[in-house]
Coordinates of C-alpha atoms in Angstrom, one line a residue:
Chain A
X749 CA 134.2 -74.7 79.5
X750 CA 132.9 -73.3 82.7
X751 CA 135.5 -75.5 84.7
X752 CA 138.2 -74.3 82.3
X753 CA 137.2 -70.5 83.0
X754 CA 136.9 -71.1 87.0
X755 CA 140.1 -72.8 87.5
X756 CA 141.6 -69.6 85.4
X757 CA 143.0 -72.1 82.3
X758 CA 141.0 -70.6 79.6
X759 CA 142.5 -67.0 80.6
X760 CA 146.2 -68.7 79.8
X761 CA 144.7 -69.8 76.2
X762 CA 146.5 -68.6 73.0
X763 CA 143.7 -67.2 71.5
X764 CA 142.9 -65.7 75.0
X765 CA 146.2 -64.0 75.1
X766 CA 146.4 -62.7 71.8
X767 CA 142.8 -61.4 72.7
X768 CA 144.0 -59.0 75.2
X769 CA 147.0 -58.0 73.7
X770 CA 145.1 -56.8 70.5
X771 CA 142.7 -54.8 72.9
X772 CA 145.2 -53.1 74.9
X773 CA 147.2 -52.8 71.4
X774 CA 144.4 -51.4 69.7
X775 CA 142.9 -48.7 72.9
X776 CA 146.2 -47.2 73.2
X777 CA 146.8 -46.7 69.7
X778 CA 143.3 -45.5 69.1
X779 CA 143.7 -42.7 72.2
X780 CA 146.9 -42.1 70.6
X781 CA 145.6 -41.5 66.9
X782 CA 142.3 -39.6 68.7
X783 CA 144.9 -37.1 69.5
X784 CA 146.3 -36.2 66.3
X785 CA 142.9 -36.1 65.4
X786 CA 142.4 -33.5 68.2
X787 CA 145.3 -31.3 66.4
X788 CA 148.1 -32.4 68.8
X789 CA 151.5 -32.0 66.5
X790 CA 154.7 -32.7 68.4
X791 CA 156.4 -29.4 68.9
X792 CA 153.6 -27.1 67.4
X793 CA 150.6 -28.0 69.0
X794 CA 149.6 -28.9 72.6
X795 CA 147.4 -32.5 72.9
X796 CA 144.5 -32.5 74.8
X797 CA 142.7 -35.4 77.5
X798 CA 141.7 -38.3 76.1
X799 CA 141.6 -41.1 78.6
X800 CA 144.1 -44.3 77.8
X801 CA 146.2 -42.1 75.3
X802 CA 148.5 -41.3 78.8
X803 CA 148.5 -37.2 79.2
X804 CA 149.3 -37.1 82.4
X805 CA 151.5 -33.3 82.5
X806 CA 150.9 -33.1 78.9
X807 CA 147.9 -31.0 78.7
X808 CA 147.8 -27.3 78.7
X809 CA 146.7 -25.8 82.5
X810 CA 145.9 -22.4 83.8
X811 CA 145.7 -23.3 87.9
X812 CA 144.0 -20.8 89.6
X813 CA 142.8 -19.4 93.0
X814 CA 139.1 -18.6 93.7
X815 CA 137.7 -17.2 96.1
X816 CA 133.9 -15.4 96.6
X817 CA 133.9 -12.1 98.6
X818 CA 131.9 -12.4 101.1
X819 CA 131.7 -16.0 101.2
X820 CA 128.7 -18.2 99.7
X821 CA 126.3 -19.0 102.7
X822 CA 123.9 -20.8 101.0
X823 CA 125.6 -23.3 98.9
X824 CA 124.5 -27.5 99.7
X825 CA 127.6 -27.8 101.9
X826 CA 127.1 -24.9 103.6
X827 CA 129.8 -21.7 103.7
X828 CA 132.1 -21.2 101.2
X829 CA 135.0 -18.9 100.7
X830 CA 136.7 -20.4 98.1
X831 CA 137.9 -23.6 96.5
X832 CA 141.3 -23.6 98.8
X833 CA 138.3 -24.8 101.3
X834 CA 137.3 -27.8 99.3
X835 CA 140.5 -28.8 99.0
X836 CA 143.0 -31.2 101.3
X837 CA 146.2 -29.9 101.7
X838 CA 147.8 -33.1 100.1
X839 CA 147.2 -34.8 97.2
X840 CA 143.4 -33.7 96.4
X841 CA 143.3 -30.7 94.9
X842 CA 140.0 -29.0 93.6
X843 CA 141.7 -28.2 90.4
X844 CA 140.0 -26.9 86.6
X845 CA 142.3 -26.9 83.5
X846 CA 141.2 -23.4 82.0
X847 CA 140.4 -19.6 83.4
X848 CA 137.0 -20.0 81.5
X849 CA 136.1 -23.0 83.6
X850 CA 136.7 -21.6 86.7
X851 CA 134.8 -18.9 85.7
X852 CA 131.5 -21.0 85.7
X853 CA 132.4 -22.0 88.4
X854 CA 132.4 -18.9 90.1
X855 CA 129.1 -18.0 88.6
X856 CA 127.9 -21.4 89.4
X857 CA 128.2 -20.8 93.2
X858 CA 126.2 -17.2 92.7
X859 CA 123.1 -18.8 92.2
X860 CA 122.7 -20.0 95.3
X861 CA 123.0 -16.8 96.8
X862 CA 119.5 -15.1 95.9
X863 CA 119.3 -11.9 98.5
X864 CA 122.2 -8.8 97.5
X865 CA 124.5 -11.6 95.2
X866 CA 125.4 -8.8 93.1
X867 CA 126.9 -7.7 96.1
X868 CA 129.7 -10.5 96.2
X869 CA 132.6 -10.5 94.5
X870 CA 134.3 -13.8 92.7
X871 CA 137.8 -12.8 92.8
X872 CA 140.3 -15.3 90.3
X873 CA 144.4 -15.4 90.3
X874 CA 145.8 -18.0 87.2
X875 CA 149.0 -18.8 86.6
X876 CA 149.1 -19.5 82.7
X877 CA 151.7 -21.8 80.6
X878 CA 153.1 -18.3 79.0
X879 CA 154.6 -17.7 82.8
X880 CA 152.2 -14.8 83.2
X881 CA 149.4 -14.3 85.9
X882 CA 146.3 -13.7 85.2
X883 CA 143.7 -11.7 87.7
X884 CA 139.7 -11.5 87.1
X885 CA 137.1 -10.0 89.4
X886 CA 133.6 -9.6 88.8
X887 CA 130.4 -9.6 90.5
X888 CA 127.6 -12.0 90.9
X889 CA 124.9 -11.3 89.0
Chain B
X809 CA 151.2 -66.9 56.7
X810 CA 150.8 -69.8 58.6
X811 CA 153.9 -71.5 57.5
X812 CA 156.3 -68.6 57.9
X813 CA 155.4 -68.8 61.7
X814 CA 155.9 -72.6 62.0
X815 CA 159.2 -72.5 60.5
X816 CA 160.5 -69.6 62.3
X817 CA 158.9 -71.4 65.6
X818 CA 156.7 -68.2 66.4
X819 CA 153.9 -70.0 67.7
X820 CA 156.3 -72.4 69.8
X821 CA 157.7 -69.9 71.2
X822 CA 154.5 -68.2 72.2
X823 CA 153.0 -71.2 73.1
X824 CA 156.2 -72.0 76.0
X825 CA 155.8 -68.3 76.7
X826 CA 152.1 -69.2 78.0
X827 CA 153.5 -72.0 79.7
X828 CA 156.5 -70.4 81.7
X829 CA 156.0 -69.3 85.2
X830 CA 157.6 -67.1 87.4
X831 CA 159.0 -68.5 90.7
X832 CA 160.3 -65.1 91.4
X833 CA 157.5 -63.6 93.4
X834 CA 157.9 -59.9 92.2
X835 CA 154.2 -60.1 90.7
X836 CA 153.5 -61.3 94.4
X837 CA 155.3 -58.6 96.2
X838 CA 154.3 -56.3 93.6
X839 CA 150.5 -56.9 94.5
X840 CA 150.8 -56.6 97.6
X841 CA 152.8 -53.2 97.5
X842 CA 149.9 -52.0 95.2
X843 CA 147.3 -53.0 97.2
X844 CA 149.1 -51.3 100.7
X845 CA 149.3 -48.2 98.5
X846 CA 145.9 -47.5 97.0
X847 CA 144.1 -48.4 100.2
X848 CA 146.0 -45.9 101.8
X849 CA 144.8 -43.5 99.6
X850 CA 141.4 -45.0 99.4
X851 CA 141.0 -44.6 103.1
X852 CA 142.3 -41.4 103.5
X853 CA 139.6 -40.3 100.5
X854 CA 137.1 -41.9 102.5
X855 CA 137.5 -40.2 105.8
X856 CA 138.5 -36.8 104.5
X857 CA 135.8 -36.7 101.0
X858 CA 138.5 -35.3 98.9
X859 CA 136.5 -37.1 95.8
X860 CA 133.6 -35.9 96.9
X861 CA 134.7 -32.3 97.2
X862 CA 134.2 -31.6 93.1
X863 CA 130.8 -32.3 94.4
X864 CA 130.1 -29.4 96.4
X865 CA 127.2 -27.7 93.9
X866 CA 125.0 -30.8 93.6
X867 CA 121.9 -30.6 96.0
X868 CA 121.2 -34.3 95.4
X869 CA 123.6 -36.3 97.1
X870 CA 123.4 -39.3 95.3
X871 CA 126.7 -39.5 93.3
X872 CA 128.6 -38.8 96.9
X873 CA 127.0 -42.1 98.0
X874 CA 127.9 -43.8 95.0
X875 CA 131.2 -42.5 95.5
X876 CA 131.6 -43.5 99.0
X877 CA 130.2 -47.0 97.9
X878 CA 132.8 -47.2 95.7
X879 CA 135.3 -46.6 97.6
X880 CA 134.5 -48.7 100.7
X881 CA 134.1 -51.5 97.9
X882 CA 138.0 -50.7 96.8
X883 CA 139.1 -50.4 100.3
X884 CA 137.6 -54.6 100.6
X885 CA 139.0 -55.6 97.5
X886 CA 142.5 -53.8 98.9
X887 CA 142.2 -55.6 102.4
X888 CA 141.5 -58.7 100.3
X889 CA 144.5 -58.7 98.1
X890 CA 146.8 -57.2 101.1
X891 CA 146.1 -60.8 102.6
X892 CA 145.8 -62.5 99.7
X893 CA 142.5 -64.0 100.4
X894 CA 140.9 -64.3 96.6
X895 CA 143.3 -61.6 94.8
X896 CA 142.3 -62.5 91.2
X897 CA 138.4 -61.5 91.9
X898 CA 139.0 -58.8 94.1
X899 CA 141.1 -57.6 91.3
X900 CA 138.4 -57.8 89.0
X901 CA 136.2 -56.1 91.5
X902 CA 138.3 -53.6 91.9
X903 CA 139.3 -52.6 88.0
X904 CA 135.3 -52.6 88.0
X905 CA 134.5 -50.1 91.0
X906 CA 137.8 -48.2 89.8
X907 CA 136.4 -48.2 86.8
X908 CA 133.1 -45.9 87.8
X909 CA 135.1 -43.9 89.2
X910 CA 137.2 -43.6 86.6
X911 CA 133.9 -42.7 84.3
X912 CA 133.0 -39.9 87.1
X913 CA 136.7 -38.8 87.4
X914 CA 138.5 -39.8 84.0
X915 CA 141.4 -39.3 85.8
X916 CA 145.1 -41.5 84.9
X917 CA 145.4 -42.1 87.9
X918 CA 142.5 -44.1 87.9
X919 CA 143.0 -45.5 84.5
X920 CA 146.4 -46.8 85.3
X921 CA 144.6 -48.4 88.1
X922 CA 142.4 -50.1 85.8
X923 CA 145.1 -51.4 83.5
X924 CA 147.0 -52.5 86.1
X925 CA 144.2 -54.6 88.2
X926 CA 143.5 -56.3 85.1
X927 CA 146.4 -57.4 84.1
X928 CA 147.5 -58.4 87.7
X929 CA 144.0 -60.4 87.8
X930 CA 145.3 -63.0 84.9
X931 CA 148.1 -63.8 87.6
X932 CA 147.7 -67.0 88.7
X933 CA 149.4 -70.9 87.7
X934 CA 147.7 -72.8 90.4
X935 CA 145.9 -74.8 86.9
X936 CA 149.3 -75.4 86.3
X937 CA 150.1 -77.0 89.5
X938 CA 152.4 -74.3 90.8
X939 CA 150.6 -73.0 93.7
X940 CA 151.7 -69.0 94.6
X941 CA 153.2 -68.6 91.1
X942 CA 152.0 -67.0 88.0
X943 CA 152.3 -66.6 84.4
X944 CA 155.8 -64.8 82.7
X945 CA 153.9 -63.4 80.2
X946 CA 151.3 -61.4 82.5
X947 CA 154.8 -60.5 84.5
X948 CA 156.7 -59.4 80.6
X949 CA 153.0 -57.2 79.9
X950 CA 153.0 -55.4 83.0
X951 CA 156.5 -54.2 82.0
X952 CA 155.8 -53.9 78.2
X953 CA 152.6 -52.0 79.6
X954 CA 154.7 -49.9 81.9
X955 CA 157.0 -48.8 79.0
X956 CA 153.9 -47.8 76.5
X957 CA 153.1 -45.8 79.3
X958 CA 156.5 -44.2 79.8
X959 CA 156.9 -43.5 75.9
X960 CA 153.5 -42.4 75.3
X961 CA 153.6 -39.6 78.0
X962 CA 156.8 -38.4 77.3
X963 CA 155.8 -38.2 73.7
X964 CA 152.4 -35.9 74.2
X965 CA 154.9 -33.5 76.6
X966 CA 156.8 -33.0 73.1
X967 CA 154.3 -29.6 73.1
X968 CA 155.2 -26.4 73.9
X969 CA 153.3 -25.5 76.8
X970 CA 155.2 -28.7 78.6
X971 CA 158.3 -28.0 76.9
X972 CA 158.6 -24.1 77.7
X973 CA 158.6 -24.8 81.4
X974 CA 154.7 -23.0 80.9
X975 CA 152.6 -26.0 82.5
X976 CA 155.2 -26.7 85.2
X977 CA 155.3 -23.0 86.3
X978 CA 152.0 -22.8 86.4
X979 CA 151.5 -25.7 88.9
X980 CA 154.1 -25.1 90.9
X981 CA 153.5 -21.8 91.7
X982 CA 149.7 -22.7 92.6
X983 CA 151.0 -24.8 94.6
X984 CA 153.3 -22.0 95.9
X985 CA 150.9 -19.4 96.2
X986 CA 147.5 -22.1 97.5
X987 CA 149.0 -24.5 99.8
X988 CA 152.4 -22.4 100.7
X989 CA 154.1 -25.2 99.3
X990 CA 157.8 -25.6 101.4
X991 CA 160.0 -25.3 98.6
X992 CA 163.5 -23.9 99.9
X993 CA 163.6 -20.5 99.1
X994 CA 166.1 -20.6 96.3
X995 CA 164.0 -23.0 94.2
X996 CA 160.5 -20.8 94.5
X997 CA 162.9 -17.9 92.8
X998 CA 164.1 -20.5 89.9
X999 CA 160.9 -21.5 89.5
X1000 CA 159.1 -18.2 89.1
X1001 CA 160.0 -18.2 85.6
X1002 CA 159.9 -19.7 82.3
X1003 CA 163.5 -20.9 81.9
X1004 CA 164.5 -23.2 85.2
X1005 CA 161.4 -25.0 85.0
X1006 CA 162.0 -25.3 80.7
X1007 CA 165.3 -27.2 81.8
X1008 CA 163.1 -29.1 84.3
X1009 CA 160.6 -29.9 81.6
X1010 CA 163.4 -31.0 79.0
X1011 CA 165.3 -33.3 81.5
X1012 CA 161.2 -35.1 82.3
X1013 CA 160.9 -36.1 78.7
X1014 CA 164.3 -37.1 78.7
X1015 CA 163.5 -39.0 81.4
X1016 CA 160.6 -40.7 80.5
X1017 CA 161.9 -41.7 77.1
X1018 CA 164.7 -43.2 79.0
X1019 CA 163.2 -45.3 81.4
X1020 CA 160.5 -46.6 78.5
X1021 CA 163.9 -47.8 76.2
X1022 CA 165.3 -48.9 79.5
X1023 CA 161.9 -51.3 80.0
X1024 CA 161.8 -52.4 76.6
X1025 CA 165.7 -53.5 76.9
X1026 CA 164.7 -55.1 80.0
X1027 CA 161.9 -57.3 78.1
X1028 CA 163.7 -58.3 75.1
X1029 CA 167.6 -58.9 76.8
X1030 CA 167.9 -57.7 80.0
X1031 CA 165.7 -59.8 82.4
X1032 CA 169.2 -60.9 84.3
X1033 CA 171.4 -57.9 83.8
X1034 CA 171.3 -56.1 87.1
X1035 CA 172.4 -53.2 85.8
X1036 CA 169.3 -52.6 84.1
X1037 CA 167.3 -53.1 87.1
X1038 CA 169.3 -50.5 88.9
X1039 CA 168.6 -48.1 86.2
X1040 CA 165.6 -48.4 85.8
X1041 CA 164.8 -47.9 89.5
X1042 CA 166.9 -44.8 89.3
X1043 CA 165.0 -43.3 86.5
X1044 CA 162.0 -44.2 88.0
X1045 CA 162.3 -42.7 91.4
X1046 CA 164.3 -39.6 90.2
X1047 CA 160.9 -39.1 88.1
X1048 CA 158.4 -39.8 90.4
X1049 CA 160.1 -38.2 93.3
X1050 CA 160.5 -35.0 91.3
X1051 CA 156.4 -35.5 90.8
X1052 CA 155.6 -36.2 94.2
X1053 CA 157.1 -33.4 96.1
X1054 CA 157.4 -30.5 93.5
X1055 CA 153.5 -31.3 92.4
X1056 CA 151.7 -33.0 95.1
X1057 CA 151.0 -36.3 93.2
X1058 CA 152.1 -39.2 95.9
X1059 CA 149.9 -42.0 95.3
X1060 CA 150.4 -42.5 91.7
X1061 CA 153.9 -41.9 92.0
X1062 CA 154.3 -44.5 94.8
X1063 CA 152.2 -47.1 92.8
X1064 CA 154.7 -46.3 89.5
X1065 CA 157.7 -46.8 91.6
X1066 CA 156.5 -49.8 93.2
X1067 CA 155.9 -51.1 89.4
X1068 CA 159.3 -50.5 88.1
X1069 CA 161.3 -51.7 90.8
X1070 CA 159.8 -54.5 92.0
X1071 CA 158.6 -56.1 88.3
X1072 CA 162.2 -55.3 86.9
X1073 CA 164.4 -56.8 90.2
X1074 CA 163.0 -60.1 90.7
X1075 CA 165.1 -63.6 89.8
X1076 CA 164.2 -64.9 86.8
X1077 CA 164.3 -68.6 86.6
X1078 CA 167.1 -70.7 84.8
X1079 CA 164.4 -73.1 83.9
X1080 CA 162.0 -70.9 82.1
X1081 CA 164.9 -69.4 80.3
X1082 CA 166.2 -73.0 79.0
X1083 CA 162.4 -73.4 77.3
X1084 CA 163.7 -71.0 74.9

């Protein structure tokens, strides 16, 4: 058995095979029914990320900017202006899906700023799927 | 149940299928293409912490170093392959520490990764005495796989955020107004609205539906019709061309590509297909 499995026979072995087919068979179709479940409907409703069901584009996204007025200073990496900072110019994008999550976000890095953060400003520009832009502004608090 | 299979000579045919190998070497090539590309993009993660940059807000540092663990595990299972010194366990290695990142960042990218290093792992005939060769089948489920992937994507963009040009205006023009992205002028105006990037969105699906029938075809009839080859890699890089300089996504393009053209061009041998 253990000879079988080193030299890499067993993994050519019918039942093997037919093994790994079924598994790859049954997670895709399984991510796939998941998103019915989740209320995709071709046409009338959006789907939403479920890994192995392949979404990639498929999923509603706001993309936003975000920036905090004047910058964090406290935060664990040190200043921050905004998420354009934490972000390479190719490729790896600091990127949420929704308005609402950026949001957090944006409160998220207030609370490292404990002196006058009601003083900074977490400004937020989203381009949503209905070809509209979106601004927010509000201050830590 | 069992009968109906002997006398149509299912499980003989599934049984040579196991046996066949492929002298063609586009698994080969294919690995190594594969490898070159995600430890580019490993290494470039690595020096420049684009990973670790969702990160930013946690005062403990530990999943940064489990991150950069990760990835300078990748990047030695990536050298490994690229000079094919134990590529079956440093593809198992590497679906595994893809895999955790995959769990931090259940990202496709990542998961296609996954997929693909395990199936690429079962690549090997050396039992069968065929030294630098591998199985047909793992060869026919990387394609079959590839397809699913193709049909299943184009499928979920039949939505109407996707297919009213919404999601790809909204990430083009982030990536108009964060990185000044250089589109030519005349295409930032088309795409500043709903209906250019609607005809965009219907010609992806279009697209993708395409190149998954295409990859079936190939499977089931067209192995040695060129033709099918060539279109596929047309499809293929008209797709991920489009989605690697309109939307910033290179490496998972590049690794798609490499997939398509290189499992889909290889010579298929005259004595595997005689078996049949």
């Amino acid at each position: 058995m253990w000879n079988r499995i080193l030299r890499g026979e067993i993994f050519n072995a019918p039942g093997y095979v037919v093994a790994l087919l079924g598994f790859l068979i049954v997670l895709q179709l399984r991510a796939l029914f998941q998103q019915f479940e989740s209320g995709f409907r071709p046409f009338a409703h959006d789907p939403v990320r479920v890994a192995f069901s392949w979404d990639m584009f498929a999923t509603r996204t706001e993309r936003c900017l975000m920036e905090w007025d004047p910058p964090l200073e406290s935060t664990p990496i040190g200043t921050l202006s905004g998420l354009k900072q934490l972000s390479l110019p190719f490729e790896w994008d600091l990127i949420y899906d929704s308005l609402e999550q950026y949001q957090y976000v944006g409160q998220m890095g207030c609370a490292f700023e404990s002196k006058a953060s009601n003083k900074i400003r977490v400004r937020i520009q989203c381009f949503a799927p209905e070809g509209e832009k979106i601004y927010r502004e509000f201050y830590c608090s | 149940m069992n009968s109906i299979a002997h006398k149509f000579g299912i499980k003989e045919s599934f049984k040579n299928w196991l046996q066949d190998t492929d002298s063609s070497y586009a698994v080969t090539r294919f690995r190594k293409v594969f490898a070159a590309i995600w430890l580019t993009y490993d290494l470039i993660d690595l020096t420049l912490g684009g990973s670790q940059a969702p990160f930013w807000f946690y005062a403990d540092r530990t999943v940064t170093h489990q991150i950069v663990a990760c990835q300078v595990g990748l990047i030695l299972c990536e050298l490994s392959l690229l000079f094919d010194f134990k590529p079956r366990r440093a593809l198992v290695l590497a679906f595994l520490l893809r895999g955790f990142e995959a769990y931090l960042f259940p990202l496709n990218d990542y998961i296609y990764y996954c997929v693909t290093a395990l199936l690429l792992a079962h690549f090997d005939s050396s039992f069968l005495g065929k030294k630098g060769q591998g199985q047909v089948w793992v060869r026919d489920l990387m394609v079959w796989e590839t397809a699913w992937i193709y049909f299943s994507t184009a499928f979920l963009k039949l939505n109407p955020s996707w297919l009213t040009g919404g999601d790809l205006y909204s990430r083009q023009m982030f990536q108009i107004s964060s990185h000044n992205w250089p589109y030519p002028s005349f295409y930032k105006n088309l795409v500043s609205g709903l209906p250019m990037n609607a005809i965009l969105a219907w010609m992806a699906v279009a697209g993708e539906f395409s190149l998954a029938l295409v990859l079936g075809y190939w499977c089931l009839a067209g192995k040695r019709k060129h033709r099918v080859s060539l279109v596929a890699g047309a499809l293929v890089i008209s797709i991920h061309g489009f989605a690697a300089i309109m939307m910033n996504v290179w490496f998972f393009s590049a690794s798609m590509m490499a997939q398509v053209l290189f499992l889909t061009s290889g010579k298929i041998s005259d004595e595997n297909q005689s078996k049949r």
